[in-house]
C-alpha positions as a printed NumPy array, in Angstrom:
array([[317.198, -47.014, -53.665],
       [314.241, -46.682, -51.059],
       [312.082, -49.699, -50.301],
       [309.34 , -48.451, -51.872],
       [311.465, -48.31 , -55.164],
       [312.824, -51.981, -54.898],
       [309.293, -53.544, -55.071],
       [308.742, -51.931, -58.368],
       [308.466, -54.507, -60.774],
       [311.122, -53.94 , -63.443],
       [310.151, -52.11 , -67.14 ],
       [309.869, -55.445, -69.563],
       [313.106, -55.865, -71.311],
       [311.403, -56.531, -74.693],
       [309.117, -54.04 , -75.468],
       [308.584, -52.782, -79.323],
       [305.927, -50.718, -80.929],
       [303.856, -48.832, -77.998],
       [305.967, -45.998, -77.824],
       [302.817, -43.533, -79.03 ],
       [300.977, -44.806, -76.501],
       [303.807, -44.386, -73.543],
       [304.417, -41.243, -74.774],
       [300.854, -39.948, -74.35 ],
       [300.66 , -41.428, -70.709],
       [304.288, -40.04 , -69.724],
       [302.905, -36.228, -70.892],
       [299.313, -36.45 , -69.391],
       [301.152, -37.587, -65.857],
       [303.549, -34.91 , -65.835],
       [301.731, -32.059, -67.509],
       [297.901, -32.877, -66.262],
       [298.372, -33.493, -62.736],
       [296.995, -35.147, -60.998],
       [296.367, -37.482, -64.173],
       [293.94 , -40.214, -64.36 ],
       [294.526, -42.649, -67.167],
       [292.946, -45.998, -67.53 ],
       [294.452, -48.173, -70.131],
       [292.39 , -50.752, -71.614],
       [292.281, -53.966, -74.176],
       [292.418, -57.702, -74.451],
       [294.285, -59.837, -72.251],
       [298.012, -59.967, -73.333],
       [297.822, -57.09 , -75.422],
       [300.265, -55.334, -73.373],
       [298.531, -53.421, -70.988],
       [301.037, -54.241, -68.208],
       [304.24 , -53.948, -70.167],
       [302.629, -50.238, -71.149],
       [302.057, -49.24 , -67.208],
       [305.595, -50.92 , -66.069],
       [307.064, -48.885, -68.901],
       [305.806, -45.442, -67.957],
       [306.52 , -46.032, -64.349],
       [310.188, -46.491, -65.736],
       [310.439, -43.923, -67.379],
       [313.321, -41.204, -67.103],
       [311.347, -37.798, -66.587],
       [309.119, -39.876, -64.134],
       [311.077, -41.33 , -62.537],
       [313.288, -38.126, -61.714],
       [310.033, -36.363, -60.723],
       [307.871, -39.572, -58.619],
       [311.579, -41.33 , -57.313],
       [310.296, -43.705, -54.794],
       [306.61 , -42.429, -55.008],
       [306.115, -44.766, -57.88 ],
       [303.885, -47.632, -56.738],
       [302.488, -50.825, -58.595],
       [299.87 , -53.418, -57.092],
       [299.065, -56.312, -59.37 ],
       [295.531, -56.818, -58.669],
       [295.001, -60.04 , -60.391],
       [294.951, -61.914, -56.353],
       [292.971, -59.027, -54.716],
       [288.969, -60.516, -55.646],
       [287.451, -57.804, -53.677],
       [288.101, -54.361, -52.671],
       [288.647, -55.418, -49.367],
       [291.609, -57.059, -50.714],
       [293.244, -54.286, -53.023],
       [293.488, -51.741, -49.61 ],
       [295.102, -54.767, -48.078],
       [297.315, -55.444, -50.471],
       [298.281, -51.73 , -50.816],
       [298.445, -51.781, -46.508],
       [301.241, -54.554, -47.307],
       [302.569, -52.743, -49.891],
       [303.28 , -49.315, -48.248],
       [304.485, -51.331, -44.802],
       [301.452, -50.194, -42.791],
       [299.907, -51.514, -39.91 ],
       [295.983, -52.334, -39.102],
       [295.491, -50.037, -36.411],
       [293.14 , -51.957, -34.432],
       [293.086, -49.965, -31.131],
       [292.408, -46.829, -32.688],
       [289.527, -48.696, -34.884],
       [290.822, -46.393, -37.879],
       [289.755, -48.59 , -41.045],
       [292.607, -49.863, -43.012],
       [291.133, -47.678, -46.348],
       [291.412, -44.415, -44.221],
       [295.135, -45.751, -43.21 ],
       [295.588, -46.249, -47.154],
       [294.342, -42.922, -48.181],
       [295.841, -41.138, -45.18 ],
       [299.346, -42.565, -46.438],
       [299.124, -41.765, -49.686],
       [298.135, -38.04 , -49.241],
       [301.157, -37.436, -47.077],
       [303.536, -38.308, -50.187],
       [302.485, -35.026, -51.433],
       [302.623, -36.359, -54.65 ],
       [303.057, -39.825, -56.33 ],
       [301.534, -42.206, -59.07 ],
       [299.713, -45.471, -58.342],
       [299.065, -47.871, -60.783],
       [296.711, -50.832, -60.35 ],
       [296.877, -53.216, -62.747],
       [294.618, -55.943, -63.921],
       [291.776, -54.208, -62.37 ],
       [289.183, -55.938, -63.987],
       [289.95 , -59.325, -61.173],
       [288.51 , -57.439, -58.232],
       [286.121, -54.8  , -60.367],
       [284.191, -57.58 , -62.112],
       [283.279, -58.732, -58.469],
       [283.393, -55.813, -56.333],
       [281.873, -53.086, -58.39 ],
       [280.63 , -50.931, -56.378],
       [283.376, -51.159, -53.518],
       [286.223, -50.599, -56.068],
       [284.556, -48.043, -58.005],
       [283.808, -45.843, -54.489],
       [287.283, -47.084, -53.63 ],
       [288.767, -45.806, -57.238],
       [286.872, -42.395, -56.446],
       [288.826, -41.951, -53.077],
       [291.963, -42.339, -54.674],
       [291.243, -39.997, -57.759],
       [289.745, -37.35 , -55.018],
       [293.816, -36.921, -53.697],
       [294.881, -34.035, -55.317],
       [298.303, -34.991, -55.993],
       [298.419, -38.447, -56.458],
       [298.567, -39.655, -60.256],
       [296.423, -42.925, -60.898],
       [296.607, -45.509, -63.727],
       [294.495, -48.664, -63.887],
       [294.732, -51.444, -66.263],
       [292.241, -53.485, -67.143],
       [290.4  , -55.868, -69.761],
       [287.993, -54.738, -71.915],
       [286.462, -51.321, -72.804],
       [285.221, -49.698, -70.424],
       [286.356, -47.33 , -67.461],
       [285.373, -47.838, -63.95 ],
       [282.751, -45.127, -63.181],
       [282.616, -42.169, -60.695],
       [286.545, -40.934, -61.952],
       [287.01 , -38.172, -63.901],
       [289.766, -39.802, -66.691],
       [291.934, -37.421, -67.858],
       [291.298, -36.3  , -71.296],
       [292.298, -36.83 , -74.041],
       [291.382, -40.512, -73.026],
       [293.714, -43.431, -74.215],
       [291.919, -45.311, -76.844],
       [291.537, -49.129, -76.39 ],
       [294.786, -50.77 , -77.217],
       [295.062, -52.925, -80.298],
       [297.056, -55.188, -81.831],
       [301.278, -54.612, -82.191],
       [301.882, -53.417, -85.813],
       [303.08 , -56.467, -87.829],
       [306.685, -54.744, -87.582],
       [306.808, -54.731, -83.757],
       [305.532, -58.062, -83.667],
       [308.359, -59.284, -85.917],
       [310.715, -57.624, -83.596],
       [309.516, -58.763, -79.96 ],
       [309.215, -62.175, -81.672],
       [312.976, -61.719, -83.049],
       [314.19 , -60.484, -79.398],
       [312.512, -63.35 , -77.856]])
């Protein structure tokens, strides 16, 4: 496996009754491209487990390979932060002499994949601080034509200025009663 591929958090080993939901994000990614899919609710509802599952995924993962990318976001407070957690992420370097901005370096990376998914998740750390930055910064990344994009993150609403790909997930809720018997059986 590639670099890339080895800092891809593993798909949760218990994991019951979200399959609808998976299912809807695994078909918009590969037959909308390039999708844009936020996936929102509570904390702990599972928005995570959700993302980690997709990216996992068999049909994904044959067509992404080591273009599948995941950034926690829940240590990156500002915008700032996410595009230098993604610089660390990727393996770039600040390119300092050249004064190119370490966004540009970001965006200029991911467009030469030619195709790929990112998925930020818990979103709401730096977007709850950083509005505006993240938002224009959200709208750069959903501008590459052929790089898939899922966020995570609390609440209900979508970040702004990103055309989400319809039909739009629906807020998550609650496990059935059944899958919560099960996860708490496998736990």
């Amino acid at each position: 496996s590639s670099p890339v591929s080895r800092l891809l958090p593993p798909a949760p080993a218990i994991f019951y009754g979200r399959d609808e939901e998976v299912g809807r994000i695994v078909d918009l990614v590969l037959h909308k491209p390039p999708a844009r899919i936020a996936i929102l609710g509570s904390g702990g509802i599972g928005k995570t487990s959700i993302a980690l599952t997709v990216l996992h995924q068999a049909d994904i993962v044959q067509y992404y390979s080591d273009r599948r990318f995941f950034l926690s976001c829940e240590a990156t407070p500002t915008a700032g932060a996410v595009t230098q957690a993604l610089m660390n992420l990727f393996g770039l370097q600040s390119d300092t002499q050249r004064g190119v901005p370490p966004r540009d370096l970001v965006v200029s990376y991911l467009r030469s994949l030619h195709n790929g998914v990112l998925c930020l998740d818990n979103l709401e750390t730096p977007w709850d601080s950083d509005v505006q930055a993240i938002e224009d910064l959200l709208a750069l990344f959903a501008s590459l034509p052929c790089m898939a994009l899922i966020v995570t993150t609390r609440g209900a609403n979508r970040p702004k200025q990103v055309a989400w790909t319809p039909p739009r997930l629906p807020q998550l809720t609650p496990l059935s009663f059944e899958a919560a018997q099960e996860t708490w059986n496998a736990i």
